[in-house]
Amino acid sequence: MNSYLNRDLPVPHALTLALSWLFAILYGVWLLPNTVFTRNVCLIAGALLSLLVIVPRWRLLLQKRAAPIWLIAILFLWITFHLFFIGQDYSTQLMEYTKSWKKIFISSVFAVGLGMAIVSNFKDPKRLAIYWRVIYFGLMLPMVIYFIKLGTTTWAPLFGIELSPHLMISREIFTDPFAVHRSGYVFFVMPALAIGIAKLAHAMLSGKFSPKENLIYIVTILMTVALFHVEDDRLGYLFVALLLLMAAIPVGNSLLKKSSIFKLISLVLLLFSITSVGVIAYRQNDQWKTLIADAKVGIQVDRYDAWKYSRTTRPDLPLNEFEKPASLSNYERTAWATAGSRLALSNPLGYGLMSQSFGRLCRIYWPDAETSWSHSAWLDFTLGYGVIGLLLLLVASLLAWNVGGSILEPWKLIGKWGLGSLVLVFLVKEVSSEVYINALIFLVMLVTALALRFPERQV
């Protein structure tokens, strides 16, 4: 027991490995409906084991690097204050507080303990290699499970096999309790994709690229692009292109400083990949072609009100400058962003709910509105918990992203690329609900804990 409680000793391998596997399992099922028992077991077990790590090492949280952790702690206090003194629907807000925010708090303890346990072993490369494989496997699990379910859903009917709903893919989110919205897939596969692209870019920069050592990252990238293709998610393609472009910049910069055939080939491959993804996305989605024209119509929320209604009660879509009905997705997203921004300015302290504040506020100003989310998680969170809530979560995320650059390789990639990619997804996806905010805050806490400095004789 002394090794668990001695703050100057590395956290035992068995404990760190157990925490790593609990995270891998949790991340793999976080997105899936009807997995509450598994998620809760992982969260509670992870938090309890993490206390063995955190309690004797609590002084590490007094470092400046721990600022994101303290900002999230202040966020919890703000949510509590908001519940009792600001919120506009106490009963619903209390239910969300005792369920969703309780889980987020427990997972935060888990994340800090996991990060501390891993960083305490930074002088043991063999252990770190094991932890990295487990953590990255966990980040890949949502994608792996998706393709397993896609395969069983496609092939089982051909053999007359009746499957459990857990093994089938469903997109009927309004009628099927086992359905998963495609935004969820984009969110949870993004860290593995971003880290995979970064790992390949670093290998190219070093000039020591090994297909065998990087095969897992190549497979991750290809499978993620395939997932976006199957789900027909145009923003997923945009994220892939953006991440590839970010990876191409340092490769191109290195080529200018010290050219080599390998780096030139690497840059060409990256640029070809970016172009290919862009062309595929453009051809697969006609919505890109009328994006600006549709947006011009969407911002006129007072003149055109189709954005307020569901697809069963909506009037005809307004015409764009080409005298054609605006693309539904382009029009709705622009109109919701416009209306949501107005509501945020009118309600700077927020309504009080994690994901339904946009719809509730819309019905106050437009009683016939049937909306729910604004389709931007950052905007939805602002509408829920005000500008203060937004700043606490956003600044904590950005500070964690910043301190993530000081972590040893390859762990820094979780912060700079994994967490960074989720911050971007929050900008344009409707993911302001428990599992997504929980996962984002978990990574903020994990990355910050990984950046903490242990006693000099240990690290």
Tab-separated table of C-alpha atoms in Angstrom:
chain	number	residue	atom	x	y	z
A	1	MET	CA	0.000	0.000	0.000
A	2	ASN	CA	2.950	2.329	0.655
A	3	SER	CA	3.719	2.502	-3.070
A	4	TYR	CA	0.174	3.715	-3.751
A	5	LEU	CA	0.389	6.463	-1.149
A	6	ASN	CA	3.966	7.661	-1.658
A	7	ARG	CA	3.735	10.721	-3.891
A	8	ASP	CA	7.416	10.450	-4.860
A	9	LEU	CA	7.092	6.937	-6.309
A	10	PRO	CA	5.614	6.000	-9.693
A	11	VAL	CA	2.051	4.731	-9.512
A	12	PRO	CA	2.194	0.912	-9.644
A	13	HIS	CA	1.945	-0.596	-13.096
A	14	ALA	CA	-1.123	-2.707	-12.234
A	15	LEU	CA	-3.087	0.330	-11.061
A	16	THR	CA	-2.111	2.476	-14.053
A	17	LEU	CA	-2.927	-0.346	-16.461
A	18	ALA	CA	-6.300	-0.913	-14.793
A	19	LEU	CA	-7.155	2.774	-15.161
A	20	SER	CA	-6.073	2.699	-18.808
A	21	TRP	CA	-8.303	-0.274	-19.592
A	22	LEU	CA	-11.247	1.259	-17.752
A	23	PHE	CA	-10.850	4.339	-19.969
A	24	ALA	CA	-10.600	2.215	-23.124
A	25	ILE	CA	-13.821	0.369	-22.289
A	26	LEU	CA	-15.584	3.563	-21.266
A	27	TYR	CA	-14.622	5.421	-24.437
A	28	GLY	CA	-15.640	2.468	-26.581
A	29	VAL	CA	-19.215	2.352	-25.255
A	30	TRP	CA	-19.699	6.018	-24.300
A	31	LEU	CA	-21.614	6.735	-27.488
A	32	LEU	CA	-23.770	3.610	-27.475
A	33	PRO	CA	-27.333	3.738	-26.119
A	34	ASN	CA	-28.367	1.286	-23.408
A	35	THR	CA	-24.841	0.877	-22.049
A	36	VAL	CA	-25.428	2.888	-18.870
A	37	PHE	CA	-24.421	0.027	-16.559
A	38	THR	CA	-21.062	-0.477	-18.287
A	39	ARG	CA	-20.380	3.250	-18.388
A	40	ASN	CA	-21.250	3.727	-14.733
A	41	VAL	CA	-19.094	0.785	-13.642
A	42	CYS	CA	-16.116	2.212	-15.548
A	43	LEU	CA	-16.696	5.726	-14.209
A	44	ILE	CA	-17.137	4.734	-10.578
A	45	ALA	CA	-14.330	2.170	-10.572
A	46	GLY	CA	-12.046	4.612	-12.377
A	47	ALA	CA	-12.831	7.432	-9.932
A	48	LEU	CA	-12.340	5.251	-6.850
A	49	LEU	CA	-9.026	3.906	-8.084
A	50	SER	CA	-7.993	7.421	-9.080
A	51	LEU	CA	-8.405	8.601	-5.507
A	52	LEU	CA	-5.490	6.293	-4.607
A	53	VAL	CA	-3.432	8.291	-7.096
A	54	ILE	CA	-4.713	11.813	-6.438
A	55	VAL	CA	-4.970	12.007	-2.639
A	56	PRO	CA	-1.260	11.553	-1.852
A	57	ARG	CA	-0.296	13.766	-4.801
A	58	TRP	CA	-2.827	16.568	-4.395
A	59	ARG	CA	-0.079	19.192	-4.140
A	60	LEU	CA	0.642	18.640	-7.823
A	61	LEU	CA	-2.643	20.436	-8.493
A	62	LEU	CA	-1.163	23.657	-7.133
A	63	GLN	CA	1.019	24.104	-10.233
A	64	LYS	CA	0.171	26.754	-12.805
A	65	ARG	CA	-0.206	23.945	-15.328
A	66	ALA	CA	-3.213	22.714	-13.356
A	67	ALA	CA	-5.218	25.863	-14.210
A	68	PRO	CA	-7.628	24.026	-16.568
A	69	ILE	CA	-8.542	21.615	-13.769
A	70	TRP	CA	-9.383	24.512	-11.467
A	71	LEU	CA	-11.402	26.218	-14.202
A	72	ILE	CA	-13.497	23.080	-14.598
A	73	ALA	CA	-13.919	23.000	-10.806
A	74	ILE	CA	-15.177	26.602	-10.970
A	75	LEU	CA	-17.502	25.525	-13.803
A	76	PHE	CA	-19.067	22.946	-11.469
A	77	LEU	CA	-19.609	25.706	-8.905
A	78	TRP	CA	-21.127	27.958	-11.573
A	79	ILE	CA	-23.510	25.179	-12.681
A	80	THR	CA	-24.549	24.753	-9.019
A	81	PHE	CA	-25.088	28.489	-8.559
A	82	HIS	CA	-26.993	28.614	-11.845
A	83	LEU	CA	-29.313	25.842	-10.660
A	84	PHE	CA	-30.419	27.659	-7.513
A	85	PHE	CA	-30.354	31.303	-8.525
A	86	ILE	CA	-30.473	31.755	-12.318
A	87	GLY	CA	-32.047	28.800	-14.144
A	88	GLN	CA	-35.507	29.157	-15.643
A	89	ASP	CA	-36.673	25.548	-15.197
A	90	TYR	CA	-35.607	24.340	-11.755
A	91	SER	CA	-37.129	20.845	-11.832
A	92	THR	CA	-35.632	19.885	-15.206
A	93	GLN	CA	-32.349	21.556	-14.361
A	94	LEU	CA	-32.183	19.709	-11.010
A	95	MET	CA	-32.733	16.396	-12.789
A	96	GLU	CA	-29.915	17.199	-15.215
A	97	TYR	CA	-27.679	18.327	-12.348
A	98	THR	CA	-28.146	15.156	-10.299
A	99	LYS	CA	-27.706	12.846	-13.269
A	100	SER	CA	-25.563	14.354	-16.004
A	101	TRP	CA	-23.334	16.706	-14.016
A	102	LYS	CA	-22.815	14.118	-11.295
A	103	LYS	CA	-21.391	11.744	-13.908
A	104	ILE	CA	-19.211	14.494	-15.369
A	105	PHE	CA	-17.802	15.244	-11.918
A	106	ILE	CA	-17.033	11.560	-11.287
A	107	SER	CA	-15.382	11.211	-14.692
A	108	SER	CA	-13.243	14.282	-13.984
A	109	VAL	CA	-11.777	12.584	-10.914
A	110	PHE	CA	-11.129	9.505	-13.063
A	111	ALA	CA	-9.390	11.583	-15.747
A	112	VAL	CA	-7.065	13.367	-13.318
A	113	GLY	CA	-6.093	10.095	-11.668
A	114	LEU	CA	-5.408	8.422	-15.015
A	115	GLY	CA	-3.252	11.318	-16.179
A	116	MET	CA	-1.290	11.448	-12.928
A	117	ALA	CA	-0.735	7.695	-12.998
A	118	ILE	CA	0.620	7.743	-16.542
A	119	VAL	CA	2.868	10.781	-16.084
A	120	SER	CA	4.326	9.301	-12.892
A	121	ASN	CA	5.706	6.489	-15.078
A	122	PHE	CA	7.288	8.764	-17.689
A	123	LYS	CA	10.726	7.342	-16.891
A	124	ASP	CA	9.684	3.825	-17.889
A	125	PRO	CA	9.419	3.590	-21.717
A	126	LYS	CA	8.196	-0.026	-21.660
A	127	ARG	CA	5.278	0.799	-19.393
A	128	LEU	CA	4.460	3.922	-21.366
A	129	ALA	CA	4.349	1.939	-24.610
A	130	ILE	CA	1.801	-0.418	-23.054
A	131	TYR	CA	-0.351	2.434	-21.748
A	132	TRP	CA	-0.227	4.197	-25.118
A	133	ARG	CA	-1.418	1.104	-26.975
A	134	VAL	CA	-4.315	0.644	-24.556
A	135	ILE	CA	-5.361	4.314	-24.645
A	136	TYR	CA	-5.192	4.521	-28.430
A	137	PHE	CA	-7.094	1.247	-28.739
A	138	GLY	CA	-9.811	2.844	-26.624
A	139	LEU	CA	-9.911	5.887	-28.899
A	140	MET	CA	-10.277	3.546	-31.885
A	141	LEU	CA	-13.021	1.410	-30.330
A	142	PRO	CA	-16.019	3.565	-31.424
A	143	MET	CA	-14.893	3.185	-35.042
A	144	VAL	CA	-14.177	-0.542	-34.669
A	145	ILE	CA	-17.574	-1.154	-33.072
A	146	TYR	CA	-19.236	0.871	-35.835
A	147	PHE	CA	-17.832	-1.344	-38.581
A	148	ILE	CA	-18.617	-4.524	-36.648
A	149	LYS	CA	-22.217	-3.372	-36.374
A	150	LEU	CA	-22.241	-2.292	-40.025
A	151	GLY	CA	-21.062	-5.752	-41.031
A	152	THR	CA	-23.602	-7.611	-38.911
A	153	THR	CA	-26.424	-5.295	-40.011
A	154	THR	CA	-25.526	-5.869	-43.674
A	155	TRP	CA	-24.855	-9.607	-43.660
A	156	ALA	CA	-27.053	-11.107	-40.946
A	157	PRO	CA	-30.345	-10.686	-42.890
A	158	LEU	CA	-28.833	-12.528	-45.858
A	159	PHE	CA	-28.409	-15.603	-43.655
A	160	GLY	CA	-31.721	-15.205	-41.859
A	161	ILE	CA	-30.054	-14.319	-38.568
A	162	GLU	CA	-32.049	-12.205	-36.128
A	163	LEU	CA	-29.725	-9.854	-34.322
A	164	SER	CA	-29.848	-8.101	-30.989
A	165	PRO	CA	-30.430	-4.343	-31.412
A	166	HIS	CA	-27.003	-3.860	-29.798
A	167	LEU	CA	-25.432	-5.398	-32.921
A	168	MET	CA	-27.326	-3.343	-35.476
A	169	ILE	CA	-26.866	0.152	-36.847
A	170	SER	CA	-29.928	2.354	-36.667
A	171	ARG	CA	-30.295	5.992	-37.666
A	172	GLU	CA	-33.934	6.383	-36.577
A	173	ILE	CA	-33.061	8.559	-33.607
A	174	PHE	CA	-36.667	9.642	-32.999
A	175	THR	CA	-38.158	6.142	-32.887
A	176	ASP	CA	-35.379	3.655	-32.093
A	177	PRO	CA	-33.793	3.731	-28.589
A	178	PHE	CA	-30.689	2.015	-30.012
A	179	ALA	CA	-30.114	4.590	-32.768
A	180	VAL	CA	-27.017	6.795	-32.882
A	181	HIS	CA	-26.895	10.137	-34.671
A	182	ARG	CA	-24.040	10.486	-37.134
A	183	SER	CA	-22.768	13.540	-35.249
A	184	GLY	CA	-21.920	11.167	-32.421
A	185	TYR	CA	-19.746	9.052	-34.693
A	186	VAL	CA	-17.918	12.131	-35.965
A	187	PHE	CA	-17.251	13.337	-32.424
A	188	PHE	CA	-15.946	10.082	-30.967
A	189	VAL	CA	-13.771	8.992	-33.898
A	190	MET	CA	-12.150	12.396	-34.298
A	191	PRO	CA	-9.388	12.084	-31.640
A	192	ALA	CA	-8.096	8.778	-33.060
A	193	LEU	CA	-8.181	10.245	-36.576
A	194	ALA	CA	-6.359	13.438	-35.546
A	195	ILE	CA	-3.709	11.573	-33.564
A	196	GLY	CA	-3.219	9.126	-36.438
A	197	ILE	CA	-2.628	11.936	-38.936
A	198	ALA	CA	-0.222	13.643	-36.519
A	199	LYS	CA	1.723	10.423	-35.940
A	200	LEU	CA	2.170	9.918	-39.683
A	201	ALA	CA	3.232	13.551	-40.139
A	202	HIS	CA	5.831	13.225	-37.373
A	203	ALA	CA	7.155	10.022	-38.933
A	204	MET	CA	7.473	11.816	-42.265
A	205	LEU	CA	9.276	14.732	-40.640
A	206	SER	CA	11.752	12.414	-38.957
A	207	GLY	CA	12.539	10.659	-42.240
A	208	LYS	CA	12.155	7.312	-40.484
A	209	PHE	CA	8.713	6.286	-41.654
A	210	SER	CA	7.977	2.618	-41.018
A	211	PRO	CA	4.788	1.172	-42.562
A	212	LYS	CA	4.767	-1.603	-39.971
A	213	GLU	CA	4.994	0.706	-36.962
A	214	ASN	CA	2.448	3.144	-38.402
A	215	LEU	CA	0.028	0.615	-39.883
A	216	ILE	CA	-2.499	1.113	-37.099
A	217	TYR	CA	-2.635	4.856	-37.807
A	218	ILE	CA	-2.972	4.336	-41.561
A	219	VAL	CA	-5.851	1.913	-40.968
A	220	THR	CA	-7.492	4.377	-38.574
A	221	ILE	CA	-7.414	7.185	-41.137
A	222	LEU	CA	-8.750	5.015	-43.966
A	223	MET	CA	-11.527	3.529	-41.836
A	224	THR	CA	-12.553	6.952	-40.542
A	225	VAL	CA	-12.847	8.340	-44.066
A	226	ALA	CA	-14.877	5.235	-44.978
A	227	LEU	CA	-17.168	5.883	-41.988
A	228	PHE	CA	-17.760	9.480	-43.092
A	229	HIS	CA	-18.505	8.195	-46.592
A	230	VAL	CA	-21.047	5.651	-45.374
A	231	GLU	CA	-22.692	8.195	-43.087
A	232	ASP	CA	-22.522	10.855	-45.822
A	233	ASP	CA	-21.202	13.454	-43.381
A	234	ARG	CA	-19.805	16.406	-45.292
A	235	LEU	CA	-18.403	18.088	-42.176
A	236	GLY	CA	-16.523	14.893	-41.411
A	237	TYR	CA	-14.786	15.243	-44.774
A	238	LEU	CA	-14.054	18.868	-43.957
A	239	PHE	CA	-12.375	17.873	-40.699
A	240	VAL	CA	-10.248	15.278	-42.499
A	241	ALA	CA	-9.104	17.841	-45.063
A	242	LEU	CA	-8.391	20.415	-42.353
A	243	LEU	CA	-6.335	17.974	-40.269
A	244	LEU	CA	-4.378	16.852	-43.326
A	245	LEU	CA	-3.676	20.481	-44.190
A	246	MET	CA	-2.440	21.136	-40.645
A	247	ALA	CA	-0.141	18.128	-40.973
A	248	ALA	CA	1.124	19.296	-44.379
A	249	ILE	CA	2.209	22.715	-43.058
A	250	PRO	CA	5.110	21.502	-40.855
A	251	VAL	CA	6.161	18.999	-43.523
A	252	GLY	CA	6.286	21.798	-46.106
A	253	ASN	CA	8.102	24.096	-43.693
A	254	SER	CA	10.698	21.401	-43.010
A	255	LEU	CA	11.103	20.846	-46.736
A	256	LEU	CA	11.908	24.532	-47.238
A	257	LYS	CA	14.562	24.443	-44.500
A	258	LYS	CA	16.145	21.143	-45.400
A	259	SER	CA	14.870	19.441	-48.490
A	260	SER	CA	14.902	15.701	-49.003
A	261	ILE	CA	13.301	13.340	-51.475
A	262	PHE	CA	11.414	11.578	-48.666
A	263	LYS	CA	9.917	14.811	-47.323
A	264	LEU	CA	9.037	15.970	-50.831
A	265	ILE	CA	7.208	12.694	-51.491
A	266	SER	CA	5.494	12.996	-48.098
A	267	LEU	CA	4.303	16.525	-48.886
A	268	VAL	CA	3.014	15.462	-52.300
A	269	LEU	CA	1.104	12.572	-50.718
A	270	LEU	CA	-0.432	14.839	-48.098
A	271	LEU	CA	-1.499	17.432	-50.665
A	272	PHE	CA	-2.891	14.688	-52.896
A	273	SER	CA	-4.855	13.307	-49.942
A	274	ILE	CA	-6.266	16.748	-49.135
A	275	THR	CA	-7.303	17.285	-52.747
A	276	SER	CA	-8.854	13.822	-52.984
A	277	VAL	CA	-10.892	14.263	-49.815
A	278	GLY	CA	-12.033	17.698	-50.992
A	279	VAL	CA	-13.099	16.439	-54.421
A	280	ILE	CA	-14.958	13.465	-52.953
A	281	ALA	CA	-16.758	15.666	-50.432
A	282	TYR	CA	-17.675	18.229	-53.089
A	283	ARG	CA	-19.037	15.635	-55.505
A	284	GLN	CA	-20.909	13.688	-52.847
A	285	ASN	CA	-22.681	16.732	-51.407
A	286	ASP	CA	-24.331	19.261	-53.731
A	287	GLN	CA	-24.948	21.411	-50.650
A	288	TRP	CA	-21.423	22.825	-50.932
A	289	LYS	CA	-22.287	24.381	-54.290
A	290	THR	CA	-25.045	26.594	-52.884
A	291	LEU	CA	-23.641	27.153	-49.378
A	292	ILE	CA	-23.203	30.936	-49.666
A	293	ALA	CA	-26.482	31.484	-51.512
A	294	ASP	CA	-28.378	29.416	-48.952
A	295	ALA	CA	-26.659	31.201	-46.063
A	296	LYS	CA	-27.822	34.577	-47.405
A	297	VAL	CA	-31.384	33.323	-47.069
A	298	GLY	CA	-30.787	31.604	-43.723
A	299	ILE	CA	-29.649	34.736	-41.901
A	300	GLN	CA	-33.002	36.402	-42.658
A	301	VAL	CA	-34.758	34.686	-39.738
A	302	ASP	CA	-37.453	37.353	-39.452
A	303	ARG	CA	-38.365	37.284	-43.134
A	304	TYR	CA	-38.309	33.497	-43.581
A	305	ASP	CA	-39.510	31.311	-40.713
A	306	ALA	CA	-39.267	27.774	-42.099
A	307	TRP	CA	-36.354	27.183	-39.702
A	308	LYS	CA	-38.728	27.220	-36.729
A	309	TYR	CA	-40.648	24.096	-37.701
A	310	SER	CA	-40.131	20.352	-37.852
A	311	ARG	CA	-39.930	18.512	-41.135
A	312	THR	CA	-43.566	17.440	-40.896
A	313	THR	CA	-44.990	20.929	-40.349
A	314	ARG	CA	-42.449	23.089	-42.168
A	315	PRO	CA	-43.668	25.387	-44.978
A	316	ASP	CA	-41.838	25.440	-48.300
A	317	LEU	CA	-38.177	26.380	-48.085
A	318	PRO	CA	-37.359	29.912	-49.291
A	319	LEU	CA	-35.727	30.401	-52.666
A	320	ASN	CA	-32.078	31.367	-52.890
A	321	GLU	CA	-30.557	33.772	-55.414
A	322	PHE	CA	-30.601	30.992	-58.037
A	323	GLU	CA	-34.395	30.852	-57.720
A	324	LYS	CA	-34.150	27.337	-56.267
A	325	PRO	CA	-35.254	26.124	-52.829
A	326	ALA	CA	-32.394	26.523	-50.380
A	327	SER	CA	-30.612	23.384	-49.269
A	328	LEU	CA	-32.309	22.249	-46.068
A	329	SER	CA	-29.088	21.660	-44.134
A	330	ASN	CA	-27.433	24.915	-45.229
A	331	TYR	CA	-30.554	26.956	-44.566
A	332	GLU	CA	-31.362	25.451	-41.171
A	333	ARG	CA	-27.828	25.640	-39.805
A	334	THR	CA	-27.433	29.277	-40.822
A	335	ALA	CA	-30.857	30.261	-39.485
A	336	TRP	CA	-30.346	28.399	-36.197
A	337	ALA	CA	-26.914	29.989	-35.723
A	338	THR	CA	-28.400	33.429	-36.389
A	339	ALA	CA	-31.345	32.944	-34.053
A	340	GLY	CA	-29.146	31.331	-31.411
A	341	SER	CA	-26.689	34.225	-31.478
A	342	ARG	CA	-29.525	36.682	-30.944
A	343	LEU	CA	-30.817	34.631	-28.023
A	344	ALA	CA	-27.347	34.464	-26.471
A	345	LEU	CA	-27.072	38.257	-26.579
A	346	SER	CA	-30.523	38.619	-25.026
A	347	ASN	CA	-29.852	35.978	-22.352
A	348	PRO	CA	-26.181	36.338	-21.367
A	349	LEU	CA	-26.641	34.247	-18.178
A	350	GLY	CA	-28.239	31.314	-19.995
A	351	TYR	CA	-31.437	29.308	-19.598
A	352	GLY	CA	-29.980	26.453	-17.553
A	353	LEU	CA	-30.136	23.257	-19.639
A	354	MET	CA	-27.266	21.488	-21.328
A	355	SER	CA	-28.870	20.764	-24.698
A	356	GLN	CA	-32.463	22.026	-24.847
A	357	SER	CA	-31.963	25.673	-23.956
A	358	PHE	CA	-32.119	26.800	-27.593
A	359	GLY	CA	-35.538	25.230	-28.091
A	360	ARG	CA	-36.873	26.543	-24.774
A	361	LEU	CA	-35.699	30.092	-25.463
A	362	CYS	CA	-37.019	29.976	-29.031
A	363	ARG	CA	-40.491	29.169	-27.711
A	364	ILE	CA	-40.316	32.188	-25.414
A	365	TYR	CA	-39.590	34.561	-28.300
A	366	TRP	CA	-41.388	32.560	-31.031
A	367	PRO	CA	-44.206	30.570	-29.355
A	368	ASP	CA	-44.829	28.406	-32.430
A	369	ALA	CA	-41.161	27.315	-32.745
A	370	GLU	CA	-40.454	23.566	-32.752
A	371	THR	CA	-36.671	23.723	-32.589
A	372	SER	CA	-34.358	21.897	-30.181
A	373	TRP	CA	-30.611	22.482	-30.802
A	374	SER	CA	-28.735	25.247	-32.592
A	375	HIS	CA	-26.337	22.675	-34.127
A	376	SER	CA	-23.293	24.359	-32.593
A	377	ALA	CA	-22.339	22.851	-29.245
A	378	TRP	CA	-20.499	25.995	-28.140
A	379	LEU	CA	-23.574	28.092	-28.885
A	380	ASP	CA	-25.899	25.584	-27.210
A	381	PHE	CA	-23.680	25.550	-24.117
A	382	THR	CA	-23.730	29.365	-24.046
A	383	LEU	CA	-27.518	29.355	-24.244
A	384	GLY	CA	-27.561	26.859	-21.402
A	385	TYR	CA	-25.052	28.322	-18.959
A	386	GLY	CA	-24.398	31.792	-20.271
A	387	VAL	CA	-21.242	33.575	-21.293
A	388	ILE	CA	-19.608	32.672	-17.976
A	389	GLY	CA	-20.190	28.968	-18.535
A	390	LEU	CA	-18.894	29.204	-22.094
A	391	LEU	CA	-15.724	31.041	-21.059
A	392	LEU	CA	-14.958	28.593	-18.246
A	393	LEU	CA	-15.242	25.541	-20.494
A	394	LEU	CA	-13.676	27.103	-23.592
A	395	VAL	CA	-10.739	28.708	-21.767
A	396	ALA	CA	-10.114	25.472	-19.850
A	397	SER	CA	-10.078	23.577	-23.156
A	398	LEU	CA	-7.699	26.056	-24.814
A	399	LEU	CA	-5.361	26.167	-21.811
A	400	ALA	CA	-5.277	22.364	-21.711
A	401	TRP	CA	-4.529	22.367	-25.435
A	402	ASN	CA	-1.702	24.811	-24.788
A	403	VAL	CA	-0.076	22.934	-21.894
A	404	GLY	CA	-0.495	19.753	-23.905
A	405	GLY	CA	2.395	20.927	-26.053
A	406	SER	CA	4.785	20.424	-23.107
A	407	ILE	CA	3.957	16.720	-22.644
A	408	LEU	CA	6.373	14.077	-23.850
A	409	GLU	CA	5.798	12.364	-27.194
A	410	PRO	CA	3.507	10.737	-28.177
A	411	TRP	CA	1.263	11.779	-25.282
A	412	LYS	CA	1.292	15.420	-26.345
A	413	LEU	CA	-0.713	14.379	-29.406
A	414	ILE	CA	-3.722	13.661	-27.179
A	415	GLY	CA	-3.748	17.322	-26.216
A	416	LYS	CA	-2.604	19.138	-29.344
A	417	TRP	CA	-4.505	16.967	-31.813
A	418	GLY	CA	-7.059	14.851	-29.934
A	419	LEU	CA	-8.461	17.559	-27.683
A	420	GLY	CA	-7.961	20.210	-30.358
A	421	SER	CA	-10.096	18.252	-32.817
A	422	LEU	CA	-12.989	18.004	-30.334
A	423	VAL	CA	-12.918	21.763	-29.760
A	424	LEU	CA	-13.440	22.164	-33.514
A	425	VAL	CA	-16.233	19.574	-33.621
A	426	PHE	CA	-18.018	21.487	-30.849
A	427	LEU	CA	-18.097	24.503	-33.141
A	428	VAL	CA	-20.246	22.976	-35.880
A	429	LYS	CA	-21.927	19.863	-34.479
A	430	GLU	CA	-25.013	19.394	-32.301
A	431	VAL	CA	-23.163	17.620	-29.492
A	432	SER	CA	-24.069	19.694	-26.439
A	433	SER	CA	-25.364	16.804	-24.342
A	434	GLU	CA	-24.065	14.675	-21.510
A	435	VAL	CA	-21.864	12.082	-23.213
A	436	TYR	CA	-20.125	14.625	-25.444
A	437	ILE	CA	-19.545	17.295	-22.804
A	438	ASN	CA	-18.437	14.524	-20.458
A	439	ALA	CA	-15.921	13.240	-23.008
A	440	LEU	CA	-14.623	16.759	-23.742
A	441	ILE	CA	-14.127	17.581	-20.063
A	442	PHE	CA	-12.521	14.169	-19.512
A	443	LEU	CA	-9.896	14.955	-22.162
A	444	VAL	CA	-9.345	18.447	-20.728
A	445	MET	CA	-8.645	16.943	-17.310
A	446	LEU	CA	-6.564	14.061	-18.698
A	447	VAL	CA	-4.347	16.290	-20.844
A	448	THR	CA	-3.835	18.732	-17.982
A	449	ALA	CA	-2.885	15.918	-15.602
A	450	LEU	CA	-0.446	14.531	-18.172
A	451	ALA	CA	1.260	17.935	-18.221
A	452	LEU	CA	1.818	18.099	-14.467
A	453	ARG	CA	5.406	18.076	-13.199
A	454	PHE	CA	6.357	15.428	-10.655
A	455	PRO	CA	9.359	15.717	-8.263
A	456	GLU	CA	12.600	16.118	-10.201
A	457	ARG	CA	14.106	12.861	-9.045
A	458	GLN	CA	11.173	10.959	-10.488
A	459	VAL	CA	10.513	12.519	-13.910
